[in-house]
CSV table of C-alpha atoms in Angstrom, one decimal:
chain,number,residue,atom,x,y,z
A,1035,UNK,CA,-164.1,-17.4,102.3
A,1036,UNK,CA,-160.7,-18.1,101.1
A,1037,UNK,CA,-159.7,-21.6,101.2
A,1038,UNK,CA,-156.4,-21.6,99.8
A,1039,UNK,CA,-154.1,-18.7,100.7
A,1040,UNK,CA,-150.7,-17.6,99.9
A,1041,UNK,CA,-150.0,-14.8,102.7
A,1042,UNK,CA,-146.5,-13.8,100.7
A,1043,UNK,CA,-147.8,-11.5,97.6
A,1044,UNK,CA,-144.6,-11.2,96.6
A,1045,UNK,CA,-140.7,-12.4,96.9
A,1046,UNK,CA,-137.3,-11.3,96.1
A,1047,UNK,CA,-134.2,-13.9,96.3
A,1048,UNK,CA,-130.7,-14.0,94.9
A,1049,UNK,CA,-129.8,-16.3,92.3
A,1050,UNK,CA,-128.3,-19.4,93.8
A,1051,UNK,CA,-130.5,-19.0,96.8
A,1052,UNK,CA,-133.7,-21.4,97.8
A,1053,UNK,CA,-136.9,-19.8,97.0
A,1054,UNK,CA,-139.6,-20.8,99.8
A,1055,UNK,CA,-143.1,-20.4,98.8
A,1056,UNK,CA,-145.7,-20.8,101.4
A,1057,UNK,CA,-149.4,-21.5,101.1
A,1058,UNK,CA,-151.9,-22.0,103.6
A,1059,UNK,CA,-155.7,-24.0,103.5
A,1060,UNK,CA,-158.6,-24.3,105.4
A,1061,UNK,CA,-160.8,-26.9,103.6
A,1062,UNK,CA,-159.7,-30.6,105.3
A,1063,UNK,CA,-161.3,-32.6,102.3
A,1064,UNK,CA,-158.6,-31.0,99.7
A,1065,UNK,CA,-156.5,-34.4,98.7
A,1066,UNK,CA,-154.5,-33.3,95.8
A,1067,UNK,CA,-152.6,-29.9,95.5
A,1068,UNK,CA,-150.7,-28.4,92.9
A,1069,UNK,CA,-148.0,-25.6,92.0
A,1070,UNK,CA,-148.6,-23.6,89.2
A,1071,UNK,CA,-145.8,-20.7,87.6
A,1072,UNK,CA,-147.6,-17.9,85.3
A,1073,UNK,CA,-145.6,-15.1,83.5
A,1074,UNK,CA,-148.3,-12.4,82.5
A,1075,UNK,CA,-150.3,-12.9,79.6
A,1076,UNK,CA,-149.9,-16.6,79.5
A,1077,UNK,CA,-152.0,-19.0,80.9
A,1078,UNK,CA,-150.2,-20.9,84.1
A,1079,UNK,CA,-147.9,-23.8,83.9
A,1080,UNK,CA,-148.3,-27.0,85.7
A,1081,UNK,CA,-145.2,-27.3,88.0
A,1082,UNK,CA,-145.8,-29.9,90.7
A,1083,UNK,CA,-148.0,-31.9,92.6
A,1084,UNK,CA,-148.6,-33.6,96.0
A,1085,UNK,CA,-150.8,-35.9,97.2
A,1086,UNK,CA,-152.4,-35.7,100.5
A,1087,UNK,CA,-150.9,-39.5,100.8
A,1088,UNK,CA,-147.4,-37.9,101.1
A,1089,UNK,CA,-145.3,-35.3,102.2
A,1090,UNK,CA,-142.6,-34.6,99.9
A,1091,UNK,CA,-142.7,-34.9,96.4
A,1092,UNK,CA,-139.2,-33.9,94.7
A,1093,UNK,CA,-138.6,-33.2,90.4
A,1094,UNK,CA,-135.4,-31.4,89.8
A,1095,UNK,CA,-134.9,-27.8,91.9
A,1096,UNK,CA,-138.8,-28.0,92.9
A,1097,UNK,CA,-139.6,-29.4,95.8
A,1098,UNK,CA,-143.1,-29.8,97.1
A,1099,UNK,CA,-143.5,-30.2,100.9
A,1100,UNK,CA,-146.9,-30.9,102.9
A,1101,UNK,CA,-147.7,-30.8,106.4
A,1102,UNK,CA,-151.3,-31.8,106.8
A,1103,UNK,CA,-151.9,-31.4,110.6
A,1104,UNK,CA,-150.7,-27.8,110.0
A,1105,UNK,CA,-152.8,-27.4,106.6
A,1106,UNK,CA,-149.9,-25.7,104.9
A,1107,UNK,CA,-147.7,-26.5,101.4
A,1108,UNK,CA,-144.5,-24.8,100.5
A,1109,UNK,CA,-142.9,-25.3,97.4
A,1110,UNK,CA,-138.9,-24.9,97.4
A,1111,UNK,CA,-136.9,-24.2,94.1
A,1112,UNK,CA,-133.1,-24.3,94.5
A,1113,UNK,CA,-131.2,-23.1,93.4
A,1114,UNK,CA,-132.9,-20.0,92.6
A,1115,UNK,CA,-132.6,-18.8,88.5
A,1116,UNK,CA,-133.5,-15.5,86.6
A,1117,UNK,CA,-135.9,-17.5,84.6
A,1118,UNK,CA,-137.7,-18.4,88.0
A,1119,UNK,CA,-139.6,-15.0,88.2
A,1120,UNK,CA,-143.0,-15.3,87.6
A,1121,UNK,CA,-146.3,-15.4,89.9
A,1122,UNK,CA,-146.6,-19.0,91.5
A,1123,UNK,CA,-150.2,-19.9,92.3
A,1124,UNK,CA,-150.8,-22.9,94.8
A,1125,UNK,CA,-154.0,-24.7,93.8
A,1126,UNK,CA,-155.9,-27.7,95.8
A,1127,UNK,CA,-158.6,-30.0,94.8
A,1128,UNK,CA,-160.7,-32.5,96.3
A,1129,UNK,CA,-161.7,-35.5,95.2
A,1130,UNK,CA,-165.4,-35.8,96.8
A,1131,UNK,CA,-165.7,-32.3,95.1
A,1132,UNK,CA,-164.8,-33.8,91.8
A,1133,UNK,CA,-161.5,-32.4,91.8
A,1134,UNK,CA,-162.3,-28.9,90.8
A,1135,UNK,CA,-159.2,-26.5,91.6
A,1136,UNK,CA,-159.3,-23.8,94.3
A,1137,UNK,CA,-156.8,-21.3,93.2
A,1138,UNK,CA,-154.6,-19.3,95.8
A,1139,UNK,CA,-153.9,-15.9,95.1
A,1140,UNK,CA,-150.4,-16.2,94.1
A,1141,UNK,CA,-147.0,-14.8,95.1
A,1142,UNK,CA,-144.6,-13.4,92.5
A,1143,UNK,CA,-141.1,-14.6,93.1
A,1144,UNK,CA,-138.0,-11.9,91.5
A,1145,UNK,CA,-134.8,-14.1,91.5
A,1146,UNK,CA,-132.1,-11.2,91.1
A,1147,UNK,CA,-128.8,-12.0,88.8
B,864,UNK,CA,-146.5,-32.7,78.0
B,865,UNK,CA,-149.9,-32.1,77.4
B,866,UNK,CA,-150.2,-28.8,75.2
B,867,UNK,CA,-154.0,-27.0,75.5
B,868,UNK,CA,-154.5,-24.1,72.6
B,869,UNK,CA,-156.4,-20.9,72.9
B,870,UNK,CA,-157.4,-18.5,70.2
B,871,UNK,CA,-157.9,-15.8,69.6
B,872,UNK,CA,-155.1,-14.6,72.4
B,873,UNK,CA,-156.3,-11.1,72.0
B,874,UNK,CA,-159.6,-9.3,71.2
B,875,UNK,CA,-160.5,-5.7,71.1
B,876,UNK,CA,-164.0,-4.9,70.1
B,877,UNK,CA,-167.2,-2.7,70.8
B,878,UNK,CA,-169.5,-3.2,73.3
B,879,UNK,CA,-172.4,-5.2,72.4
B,880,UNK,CA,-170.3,-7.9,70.1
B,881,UNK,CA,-170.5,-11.5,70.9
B,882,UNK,CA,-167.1,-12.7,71.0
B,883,UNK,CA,-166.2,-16.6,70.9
B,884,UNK,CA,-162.9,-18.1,72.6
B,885,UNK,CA,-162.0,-21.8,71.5
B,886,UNK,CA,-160.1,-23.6,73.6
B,887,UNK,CA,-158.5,-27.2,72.3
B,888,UNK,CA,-156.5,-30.2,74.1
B,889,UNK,CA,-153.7,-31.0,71.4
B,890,UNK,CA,-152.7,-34.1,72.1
B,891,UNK,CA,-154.7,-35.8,74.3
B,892,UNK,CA,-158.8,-36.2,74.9
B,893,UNK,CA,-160.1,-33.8,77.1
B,894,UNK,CA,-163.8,-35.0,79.2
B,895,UNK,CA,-163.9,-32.3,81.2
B,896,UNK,CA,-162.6,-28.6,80.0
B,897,UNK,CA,-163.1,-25.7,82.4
B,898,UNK,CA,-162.7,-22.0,81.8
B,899,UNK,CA,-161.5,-19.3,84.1
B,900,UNK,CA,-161.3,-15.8,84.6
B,901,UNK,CA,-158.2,-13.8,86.1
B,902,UNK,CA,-158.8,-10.1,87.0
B,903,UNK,CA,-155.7,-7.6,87.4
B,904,UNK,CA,-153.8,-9.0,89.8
B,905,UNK,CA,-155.9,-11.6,91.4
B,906,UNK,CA,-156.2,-15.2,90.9
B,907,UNK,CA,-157.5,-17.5,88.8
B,908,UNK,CA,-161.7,-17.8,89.7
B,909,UNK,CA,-163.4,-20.8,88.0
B,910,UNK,CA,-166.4,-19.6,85.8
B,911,UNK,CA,-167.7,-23.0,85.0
B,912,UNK,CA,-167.0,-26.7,84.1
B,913,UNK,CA,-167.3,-27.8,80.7
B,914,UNK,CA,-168.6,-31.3,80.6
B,915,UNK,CA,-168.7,-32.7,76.5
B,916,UNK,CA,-171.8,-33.8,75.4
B,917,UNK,CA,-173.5,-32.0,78.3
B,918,UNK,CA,-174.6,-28.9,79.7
B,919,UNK,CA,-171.8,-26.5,81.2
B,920,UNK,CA,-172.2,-26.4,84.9
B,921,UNK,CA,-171.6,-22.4,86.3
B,922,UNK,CA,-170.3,-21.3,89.5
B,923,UNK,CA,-172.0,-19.4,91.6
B,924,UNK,CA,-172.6,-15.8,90.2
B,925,UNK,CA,-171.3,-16.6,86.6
B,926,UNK,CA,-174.6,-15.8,84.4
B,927,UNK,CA,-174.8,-19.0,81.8
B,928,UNK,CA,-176.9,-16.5,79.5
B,929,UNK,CA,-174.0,-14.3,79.2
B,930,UNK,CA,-171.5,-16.8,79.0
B,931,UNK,CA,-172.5,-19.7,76.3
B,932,UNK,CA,-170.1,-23.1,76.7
B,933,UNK,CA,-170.2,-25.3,74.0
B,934,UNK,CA,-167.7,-28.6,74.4
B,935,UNK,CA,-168.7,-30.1,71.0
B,936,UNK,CA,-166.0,-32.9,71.5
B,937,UNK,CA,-163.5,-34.5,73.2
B,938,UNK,CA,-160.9,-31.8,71.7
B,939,UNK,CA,-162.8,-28.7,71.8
B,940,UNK,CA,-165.2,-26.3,74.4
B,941,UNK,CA,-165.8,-22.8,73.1
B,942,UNK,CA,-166.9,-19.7,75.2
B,943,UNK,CA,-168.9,-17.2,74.1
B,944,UNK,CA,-169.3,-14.1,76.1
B,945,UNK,CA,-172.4,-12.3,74.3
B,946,UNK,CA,-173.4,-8.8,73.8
B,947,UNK,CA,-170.0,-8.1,75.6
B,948,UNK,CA,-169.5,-4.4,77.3
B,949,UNK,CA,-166.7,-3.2,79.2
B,950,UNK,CA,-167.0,-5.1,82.3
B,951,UNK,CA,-166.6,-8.1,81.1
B,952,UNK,CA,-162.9,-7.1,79.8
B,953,UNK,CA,-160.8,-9.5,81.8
B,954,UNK,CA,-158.3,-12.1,80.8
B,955,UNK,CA,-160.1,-15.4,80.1
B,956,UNK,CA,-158.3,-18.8,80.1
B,957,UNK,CA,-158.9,-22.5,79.5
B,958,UNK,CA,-157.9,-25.4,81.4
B,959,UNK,CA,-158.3,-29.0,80.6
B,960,UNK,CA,-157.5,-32.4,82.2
B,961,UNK,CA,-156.8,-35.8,80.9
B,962,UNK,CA,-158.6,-37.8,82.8
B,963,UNK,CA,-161.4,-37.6,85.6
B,964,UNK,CA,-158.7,-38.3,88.5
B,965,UNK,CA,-156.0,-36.9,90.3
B,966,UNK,CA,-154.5,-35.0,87.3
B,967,UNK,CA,-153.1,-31.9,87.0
B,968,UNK,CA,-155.0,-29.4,85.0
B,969,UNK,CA,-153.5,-28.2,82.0
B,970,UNK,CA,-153.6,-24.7,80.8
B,971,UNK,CA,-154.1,-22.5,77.5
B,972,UNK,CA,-152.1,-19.5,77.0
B,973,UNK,CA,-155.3,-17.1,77.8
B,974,UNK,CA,-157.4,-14.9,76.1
B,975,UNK,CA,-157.2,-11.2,76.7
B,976,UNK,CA,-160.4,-9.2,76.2
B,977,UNK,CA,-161.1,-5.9,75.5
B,978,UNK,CA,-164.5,-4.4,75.3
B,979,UNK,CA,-164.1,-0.6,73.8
């Protein structure tokens, strides 16, 4: 059973564009949820991160956004650079679950020049 | 930011060699370490918590036999994936978190391993 999902496995945007990155979850305990970037063979990079006490959370061309009746995060990056394109994992976490990460299973994002 | 270190970041070696993966928070004392395993193309799956000065605790499936955690201290958890063979080639990486809260996990650069 996959709690957190990202539906888009991968994405293709035009520099200068927003990127929209949508994930999806199931598990109504998860309180804390994260954005991750990963270029391959390197571990992933902390991006962002939301609290289930808010819905917005803003740092520079990343934008986190959560709706929690819905159960669904996206992260928006404008405007869209080359350097963007890597695999972006959503991950969530609950506290009563001693905050252990459940991983989605990523999309890759391809900003073209 | 906070900077976690993996090494080796490669290994290629024969089947039935115990190979060991140290993974170290630089600048800051991780409690709690946690290593994962990513298959080609898939996500990140958690393999087990690594709790210093205690026993590892696995997820389901993850055989403890075959995969040792050690977290000696504050700054260092080693894995040690024994008597390895070739389907246990996979890309291994470490996480750790400063704190016991709502931090973000912070991630080594991955191990890739190879089992001939």
């Amino acid at each position: 059973d996959q709690q957190v999902k990202q539906n888009s496995p991968s994405l293709s945007v035009q520099e200068g564009r927003i990127s929209i990155l949508n994930c999806d979850y199931t598990n109504s305990m998860f309180d804390y949820f994260l954005w991750y970037k990963k270029y391959p063979a390197e571990g992933p990079t902390f991006l962002i991160s939301i609290s289930s006490i808010k819905d917005k959370n803003e740092d520079g061309r990343f934008t986190v956004f959560l709706n929690k009746s819905a159960k669904h995060l996206s992260l928006h990056i404008v405007p869209s650079q080359p350097g963007d394109s890597a695999v972006y994992f959503c991950a969530a976490s609950a506290r009563a679950a001693g905050n252990m990460l459940t991983f989605g299973g990523g999309t890759r994002l391809m900003v073209k020049p | 930011g906070a900077v976690v270190s993996q090494h080796p970041s490669r290994v290629i070696c024969k089947s039935g060699t115990s190979v060991k993966i140290e993974c170290r928070s630089l600048d800051f004392q991780a409690t709690t370490m946690f290593w994962y395993r990513q298959f080609p193309k898939k996500s990140l799956m958690l393999m087990a918590t690594s709790n210093e000065g205690s026993k590892a605790t696995y997820e389901q499936g993850v055989e403890k036999d075959k995969f040792l955690i050690n977290h000696a201290s504050l700054t260092l958890s080693t894995l040690t994936v024994t008597s390895a063979h070739p389907e246990d080639s996979s890309f291994y990486i470490c996480s750790a978190r400063d704190g016991t809260g709502n931090q973000p996990q912070h991630f080594g650069d991955g191990t890739r391993l190879s089992i001939l």
